[in-house]
């Protein structure tokens, strides 16, 4: 079954008020396993809202979300949390790494929270860091790493619990163009080598072309770009 199905997703803010805004108006998409899909949207179009709903962090007003063949729309907060765990990995524009922990610890901690043994968690963390060329930086804290290096660690952390789907919101958006280019390649290679499916939002049309296909969020619906 597909990694992600969004069917007729609707979302408004400020219901019934003069400033009501209909952000999503029936957005639908289907991401197959192993597919990397780009998401292009002008600022304010609802890209973050869509990713939050797709990743079960927020609920839609209408429509359905299916992750890995599991229908999760309308489920309780608890059921959504359960469905999200180990299924979805998030990457944001800013790394949100814990500053007082090393790179490897930042990737170990989410695994410990899932009941993985520390030996196993550390082995996985080091393997992931190796895939993004960061093995030698494993003991460094985020503050000792460059912006691009911090994002590489954040990519690894998002995969700590072996999700099937990565949702990324401008994953290289805070990096200078040259670093962004390199780090984006690292992300693509990481996603491809792990066989993950991904929905990656970017403003950068050049980067979007490196994905399998691109969707555009326009007037609340998703259309092929
Ligand atoms: P994007 O990520 O494409 O910039 P967002 O999904 O963040 O867009 O926001 C889409 C629109 O919805 C924007 O106009 C934003 O101001 C509005 N919006 C987002 N979140 C809320 C909220 N919690 N309450 C009210 N309006 C919101
Ligand atoms: P870039 O130019 O790629 O953004 P920086 O100038 O921030 O990178 O850092 C260059 C290198 O120095 C990086 O490999 C980074 O890990 C290392 N580095 C930066 N700040 C520190 C620090 N406070 N302690 C140790 N290493 C650091």
Short mmCIF file of C-alpha atoms and ligand atoms in Angstrom, two decimals:
data_model
loop_
_atom_site.label_atom_id
_atom_site.label_comp_id
_atom_site.label_asym_id
_atom_site.label_seq_id
_atom_site.Cartn_x
_atom_site.Cartn_y
_atom_site.Cartn_z
CA UNK A 1 0.00 0.00 0.00
CA UNK A 2 1.12 3.62 -0.47
CA UNK A 3 3.24 5.30 2.23
CA UNK A 4 0.83 8.22 2.51
CA UNK A 5 -2.63 9.02 1.22
CA UNK A 6 -4.23 12.42 1.73
CA UNK A 7 -7.82 12.52 0.58
CA UNK A 8 -9.83 15.74 0.41
CA UNK A 9 -8.08 17.45 3.30
CA UNK A 10 -9.81 20.64 4.46
CA UNK A 11 -8.56 23.01 7.14
CA UNK A 12 -9.71 26.46 8.20
CA UNK A 13 -8.56 28.78 10.93
CA UNK A 14 -10.79 31.20 12.86
CA UNK A 15 -14.06 29.39 12.06
CA UNK A 16 -17.07 31.64 11.69
CA UNK A 17 -15.09 34.79 12.37
CA UNK A 18 -14.59 37.65 9.92
CA UNK A 19 -10.95 36.62 9.61
CA UNK A 20 -11.74 32.98 8.79
CA UNK A 21 -9.17 31.56 6.44
CA UNK A 22 -9.72 28.37 4.40
CA UNK A 23 -6.15 27.14 4.10
CA UNK A 24 -6.75 23.65 2.71
CA UNK A 25 -9.76 23.11 0.45
CA UNK A 26 -9.67 19.46 -0.52
CA UNK A 27 -5.99 18.65 -0.82
CA UNK A 28 -5.33 15.11 -2.04
CA UNK A 29 -2.10 13.22 -2.72
CA UNK A 30 -0.74 9.71 -2.79
CA UNK A 31 2.90 8.91 -2.10
CA UNK A 32 4.09 5.44 -3.01
CA UNK A 33 6.70 3.55 -1.00
CA UNK A 34 10.20 4.74 -1.78
CA UNK A 35 8.94 7.82 -3.60
CA UNK A 36 10.43 11.26 -2.91
CA UNK A 37 7.92 14.00 -3.60
CA UNK A 38 8.60 17.71 -3.53
CA UNK A 39 6.13 20.27 -2.24
CA UNK A 40 6.28 23.77 -3.61
CA UNK A 41 4.12 26.51 -2.15
CA UNK A 42 4.29 30.26 -1.78
CA UNK A 43 4.70 31.47 1.79
CA UNK A 44 1.37 31.35 3.62
CA UNK A 45 -0.18 28.84 1.19
CA UNK A 46 -0.57 26.22 3.91
CA UNK A 47 2.50 24.06 3.44
CA UNK A 48 3.22 23.73 7.18
CA UNK A 49 -0.45 23.08 7.90
CA UNK A 50 -0.48 20.31 5.31
CA UNK A 51 2.70 18.69 6.67
CA UNK A 52 1.39 18.86 10.25
CA UNK A 53 -1.83 17.13 9.20
CA UNK A 54 0.01 14.55 7.07
CA UNK A 55 2.27 13.81 10.05
CA UNK A 56 -0.68 13.51 12.46
CA UNK A 57 0.46 16.44 14.58
CA UNK A 58 -2.71 18.31 13.71
CA UNK A 59 -6.21 17.26 12.67
CA UNK A 60 -8.07 18.20 9.50
CA UNK A 61 -11.62 19.59 9.49
CA UNK A 62 -12.51 17.11 6.76
CA UNK A 63 -10.79 14.46 4.67
CA UNK A 64 -8.73 11.40 5.40
CA UNK A 65 -5.11 10.61 6.18
CA UNK A 66 -3.76 7.11 5.65
CA UNK A 67 -0.19 6.24 6.63
CA UNK A 68 1.21 2.87 5.61
CA UNK A 69 -2.29 1.56 4.91
CA UNK A 70 -3.57 2.64 8.29
CA UNK A 71 -6.49 5.08 8.31
CA UNK A 72 -5.92 7.55 11.11
CA UNK A 73 -8.37 10.38 10.49
CA UNK A 74 -10.78 11.13 13.27
CA UNK A 75 -8.79 9.01 15.71
CA UNK A 76 -8.16 10.29 19.23
CA UNK A 77 -4.95 12.17 20.12
CA UNK A 78 -3.69 8.99 21.68
CA UNK A 79 -4.41 6.89 18.61
CA UNK A 80 -2.74 9.47 16.38
CA UNK A 81 0.35 9.50 18.59
CA UNK A 82 0.49 5.71 18.38
CA UNK A 83 0.10 5.79 14.60
CA UNK A 84 2.80 8.45 14.24
CA UNK A 85 5.35 6.69 16.43
CA UNK A 86 7.92 4.84 14.41
CA UNK A 87 6.07 5.77 11.20
CA UNK A 88 6.83 9.43 10.61
CA UNK A 89 10.10 11.35 10.89
CA UNK A 90 10.07 15.15 10.84
CA UNK A 91 12.75 17.53 9.63
CA UNK A 92 12.38 21.28 10.09
CA UNK A 93 14.20 24.32 8.79
CA UNK A 94 15.89 24.69 12.19
CA UNK A 95 17.48 21.59 13.67
CA UNK A 96 15.94 21.71 17.19
CA UNK A 97 18.75 19.49 18.49
CA UNK A 98 19.22 19.43 22.27
CA UNK A 99 22.20 21.74 22.84
CA UNK A 100 23.53 19.99 25.94
CA UNK A 101 23.77 16.61 24.24
CA UNK A 102 26.23 15.34 21.65
CA UNK A 103 25.26 14.48 18.08
CA UNK A 104 25.14 10.78 18.82
CA UNK A 105 23.15 11.34 22.04
CA UNK A 106 20.61 13.43 20.13
CA UNK A 107 19.96 10.37 17.94
CA UNK A 108 20.09 7.87 20.80
CA UNK A 109 17.55 9.62 23.04
CA UNK A 110 14.44 9.20 20.85
CA UNK A 111 15.28 5.51 20.54
CA UNK A 112 15.55 5.08 24.33
CA UNK A 113 12.09 6.64 24.57
CA UNK A 114 10.90 3.80 22.32
CA UNK A 115 12.44 1.16 24.58
CA UNK A 116 15.47 0.36 22.44
CA UNK A 117 18.55 -0.72 24.44
CA UNK A 118 21.34 1.85 24.69
CA UNK A 119 23.83 -0.41 22.88
CA UNK A 120 21.43 -0.91 20.00
CA UNK A 121 20.49 2.78 19.91
CA UNK A 122 24.11 3.87 19.81
CA UNK A 123 24.95 1.43 17.03
CA UNK A 124 22.06 2.75 14.96
CA UNK A 125 22.98 6.38 15.69
CA UNK A 126 26.58 5.83 14.59
CA UNK A 127 25.46 4.02 11.45
CA UNK A 128 23.18 6.95 10.56
CA UNK A 129 25.91 9.51 11.28
CA UNK A 130 28.24 7.54 9.02
CA UNK A 131 25.73 7.72 6.17
CA UNK A 132 25.77 11.51 6.28
CA UNK A 133 29.54 11.77 6.67
CA UNK A 134 29.38 12.77 10.34
CA UNK A 135 31.00 9.81 12.11
CA UNK A 136 33.97 11.92 13.25
CA UNK A 137 31.57 14.48 14.74
CA UNK A 138 29.55 12.02 16.83
CA UNK A 139 30.79 13.38 20.17
CA UNK A 140 30.33 17.06 19.26
CA UNK A 141 27.52 19.13 20.67
CA UNK A 142 25.33 21.06 18.19
CA UNK A 143 27.05 24.34 19.12
CA UNK A 144 30.35 22.93 17.92
CA UNK A 145 28.96 22.08 14.50
CA UNK A 146 28.35 24.21 11.44
CA UNK A 147 24.78 24.84 10.28
CA UNK A 148 25.06 22.19 7.58
CA UNK A 149 26.46 19.68 10.04
CA UNK A 150 23.66 20.40 12.49
CA UNK A 151 21.08 19.69 9.78
CA UNK A 152 22.81 16.40 8.91
CA UNK A 153 22.46 15.34 12.54
CA UNK A 154 18.81 16.44 12.50
CA UNK A 155 18.21 14.22 9.43
CA UNK A 156 19.70 11.27 11.35
CA UNK A 157 17.57 12.02 14.39
CA UNK A 158 14.41 12.05 12.27
CA UNK A 159 15.28 8.50 11.19
CA UNK A 160 16.25 7.31 14.68
CA UNK A 161 13.12 5.22 15.09
CA UNK A 162 13.11 3.86 11.53
CA UNK A 163 10.07 5.67 10.18
CA UNK A 164 8.57 4.75 6.82
CA UNK A 165 7.81 8.36 5.91
CA UNK A 166 9.87 11.53 6.19
CA UNK A 167 8.13 14.91 6.23
CA UNK A 168 10.51 17.82 5.74
CA UNK A 169 9.69 21.52 5.89
CA UNK A 170 12.41 23.56 4.13
CA UNK A 171 15.12 21.19 5.40
CA UNK A 172 17.96 23.32 4.06
CA UNK A 173 16.14 26.66 4.16
CA UNK A 174 18.39 28.27 6.78
CA UNK A 175 21.66 27.39 5.01
CA UNK A 176 23.61 29.45 2.51
CA UNK A 177 23.02 28.35 -1.13
CA UNK A 178 26.23 26.33 -1.53
CA UNK A 179 25.85 24.49 1.78
CA UNK A 180 22.16 23.99 1.07
CA UNK A 181 23.00 22.31 -2.22
CA UNK A 182 25.45 19.85 -0.67
CA UNK A 183 23.33 19.10 2.38
CA UNK A 184 20.27 18.54 0.20
CA UNK A 185 22.21 15.90 -1.76
CA UNK A 186 23.11 14.22 1.53
CA UNK A 187 19.42 14.19 2.50
CA UNK A 188 18.36 12.70 -0.85
CA UNK A 189 21.02 10.00 -0.60
CA UNK A 190 20.01 9.19 2.96
CA UNK A 191 16.34 8.89 2.01
CA UNK A 192 17.10 6.78 -1.07
CA UNK A 193 19.53 4.46 0.71
CA UNK A 194 17.01 3.75 3.45
CA UNK A 195 14.16 3.16 1.00
CA UNK A 196 12.10 5.78 2.80
CA UNK A 197 9.21 7.74 1.30
CA UNK A 198 9.41 11.49 1.67
CA UNK A 199 7.42 14.66 1.22
CA UNK A 200 9.87 17.56 1.15
CA UNK A 201 8.74 21.17 1.06
CA UNK A 202 11.09 23.68 -0.53
CA UNK A 203 10.97 27.12 -2.09
CA UNK A 204 13.88 26.15 -4.29
CA UNK A 205 12.80 24.92 -7.74
CA UNK A 206 16.33 23.71 -8.46
CA UNK A 207 16.22 21.39 -5.43
CA UNK A 208 12.67 20.32 -6.27
CA UNK A 209 13.88 18.99 -9.62
CA UNK A 210 16.02 16.39 -7.82
CA UNK A 211 12.93 14.66 -6.50
CA UNK A 212 10.83 12.02 -8.22
CA UNK A 213 7.98 14.46 -8.77
CA UNK A 214 6.73 17.75 -7.44
CA UNK A 215 3.36 18.89 -6.14
CA UNK A 216 2.28 22.48 -5.91
CA UNK A 217 -0.03 23.75 -3.17
CA UNK A 218 -2.26 26.34 -4.76
CA UNK A 219 -5.57 27.73 -3.51
CA UNK A 220 -5.77 24.94 -0.96
CA UNK A 221 -5.34 22.00 -3.32
CA UNK A 222 -2.39 19.95 -4.53
CA UNK A 223 -1.63 19.87 -8.22
CA UNK A 224 1.28 18.37 -10.19
CA UNK A 225 3.98 20.98 -10.80
P1 LIG B 1 3.07 28.08 4.92
O1 LIG B 1 3.75 27.00 5.69
O2 LIG B 1 2.75 27.69 3.52
O3 LIG B 1 3.76 29.39 4.99
P2 LIG B 1 1.01 27.86 6.98
O4 LIG B 1 0.45 26.49 6.87
O5 LIG B 1 1.97 28.11 8.08
O6 LIG B 1 1.62 28.30 5.58
O7 LIG B 1 -0.17 28.89 7.14
C1 LIG B 1 -1.19 29.04 6.17
C2 LIG B 1 -2.11 30.17 6.54
O8 LIG B 1 -2.82 29.85 7.72
C3 LIG B 1 -1.38 31.47 6.84
O9 LIG B 1 -2.17 32.53 6.35
C4 LIG B 1 -1.31 31.51 8.34
O10 LIG B 1 -1.27 32.82 8.81
C5 LIG B 1 -2.58 30.80 8.74
N1 LIG B 1 -2.44 30.08 10.01
C6 LIG B 1 -1.54 29.08 10.26
N2 LIG B 1 -1.69 28.60 11.50
C7 LIG B 1 -2.70 29.31 12.07
C8 LIG B 1 -3.32 29.29 13.35
N3 LIG B 1 -2.97 28.42 14.31
N4 LIG B 1 -4.31 30.18 13.57
C9 LIG B 1 -4.71 31.05 12.61
N5 LIG B 1 -4.16 31.11 11.38
C10 LIG B 1 -3.16 30.26 11.11
P1 LIG B 2 30.66 26.49 7.90
O1 LIG B 2 31.60 27.50 7.33
O2 LIG B 2 30.61 25.20 7.13
O3 LIG B 2 29.31 27.00 8.24
P2 LIG B 2 31.80 26.82 10.52
O4 LIG B 2 32.68 27.92 10.13
O5 LIG B 2 30.69 27.10 11.45
O6 LIG B 2 31.29 25.99 9.26
O7 LIG B 2 32.67 25.66 11.14
C1 LIG B 2 33.68 25.04 10.41
C2 LIG B 2 34.08 23.75 11.13
O8 LIG B 2 34.50 24.03 12.45
C3 LIG B 2 32.92 22.79 11.22
O9 LIG B 2 33.38 21.50 10.85
C4 LIG B 2 32.50 22.82 12.66
O10 LIG B 2 32.13 21.54 13.10
C5 LIG B 2 33.75 23.29 13.40
N1 LIG B 2 33.37 24.14 14.52
C6 LIG B 2 32.67 25.30 14.46
N2 LIG B 2 32.52 25.84 15.69
C7 LIG B 2 33.14 25.01 16.56
C8 LIG B 2 33.32 24.99 17.98
N3 LIG B 2 32.86 25.95 18.77
N4 LIG B 2 33.99 23.95 18.49
C9 LIG B 2 34.46 22.97 17.72
N5 LIG B 2 34.33 22.93 16.38
C10 LIG B 2 33.68 23.92 15.80
#
